[in-house]
Amino acid sequence: MAATVIDGKAFAAKVRGQVAEHVTRLKEEQGITPGLAVVLVGEDPASQVYVRSKGKMTVEVGMKSVEHKLDADTSEADLLGIIEQLNSDPSIHGILVQLPLPKHLDEDLVINSIAPEKDVDGFHISNVGLLGTGQKSMVPCTPLGCLMMLRDHHGSLSGMDAVVIGRSNIVGKPMAQLLLGDSCTVTIAHSRTKDLADVVRRADIVVAAVGRPEMVPGDWIKPGATVIDVGINRLDAPEKGEGKTRLVGDVDYESCAAVAGAITPVPGGVGPMTIACLLANTLTACCRANGLAEPDGLTA
Ligand code: GUN
């Protein structure tokens, strides 16, 4: 039987709708408008596209959006100064510094200068530690989006075997923590894993986050398993015309969809959930800052 296609685009629109409703209530009942600040250093074209898209969606859900676009040669002291201002600005509940940063800036130092309660990326060392010990934290957006889709599809994940391929700080490691938090038996696989095919074949849930185009073939997938594809890779597509490209994930979609029970497509799967979860995290941060109840279903 063909796999159920998990429609991340529709799911993300639903999440943004829930966020927008909650924001309307916050404004009407409490006079509070959640605010998100995005800091972009330099002119990386992909980052510019992301930041524009984040700003547009922030405004669409009724939040305040602030953008700081800084020159590529901005000094560390100047960047830290801007973050400090945002940390102490009560109208800002979420701060995101777009990565990667230019080489002369220390990414860890910069991320760890964000007030942890405003760290809507969940990258601050305090949030990493809180997540790892099962305490309330800000959770990285992409893994949170994957978790929401998995919970929506399965209900409970308890007792399932999950394999996360990729050990990045942004996706692989926090994804594994979240799955563990939902009582999965979790394996983190990576480039040095022996017999990767056999490891993946045991999984009821496969999360692929390696950044290698179409590296997971269908014959690695246990029949009926759920496949979450975090990869976004651009390949040349001469068949579509000269200079054209196509987006593919980290799994070979056709062969995996023939075996899986459910699968996320690329594009239109995990991708749209990331910004939706950034907005959800900003709302959560705003509720916590004001001692209000957190939105249902939008946190880990
Ligand atoms: N660059 C690519 N993805 C991300 C992300 O999720 N957060 C930040 N801050 N930068 C990124």
Short mmCIF file of C-alpha atoms in Angstrom, two decimals, residues 165 206-210 212-218 221 227-231 233 248-257 263-264 266:
data_model
loop_
_atom_site.label_atom_id
_atom_site.label_comp_id
_atom_site.label_asym_id
_atom_site.label_seq_id
_atom_site.Cartn_x
_atom_site.Cartn_y
_atom_site.Cartn_z
CA ILE A 165 20.47 9.72 11.01
CA VAL A 206 13.37 7.16 10.66
CA VAL A 207 14.45 10.81 10.85
CA ALA A 208 17.00 11.61 8.14
CA ALA A 209 19.05 14.75 8.80
CA VAL A 210 22.44 14.32 7.17
CA ARG A 212 23.26 14.09 1.65
CA PRO A 213 20.86 13.98 -1.27
CA GLU A 214 18.73 10.82 -1.52
CA MET A 215 21.16 8.73 0.57
CA VAL A 216 18.46 6.53 2.18
CA PRO A 217 17.05 4.00 -0.30
CA GLY A 218 13.70 2.25 0.07
CA ILE A 221 13.04 1.03 5.31
CA VAL A 227 9.99 8.43 7.39
CA ILE A 228 10.70 12.07 8.29
CA ASP A 229 13.01 13.71 5.76
CA VAL A 230 14.76 16.81 7.11
CA GLY A 231 17.11 17.18 4.12
CA ASN A 233 19.35 19.51 -1.13
CA VAL A 248 15.44 16.62 -2.94
CA GLY A 249 15.62 15.32 0.60
CA ASP A 250 18.03 12.94 2.32
CA VAL A 251 15.82 9.96 1.41
CA ASP A 252 15.07 8.59 -2.02
CA TYR A 253 11.41 9.56 -2.04
CA GLU A 254 10.00 7.17 -4.67
CA SER A 255 11.56 3.99 -3.32
CA CYS A 256 10.96 4.91 0.35
CA ALA A 257 7.33 5.92 -0.27
CA ILE A 263 6.53 9.90 4.67
CA THR A 264 7.20 13.63 4.51
CA VAL A 266 10.58 17.51 0.00
#
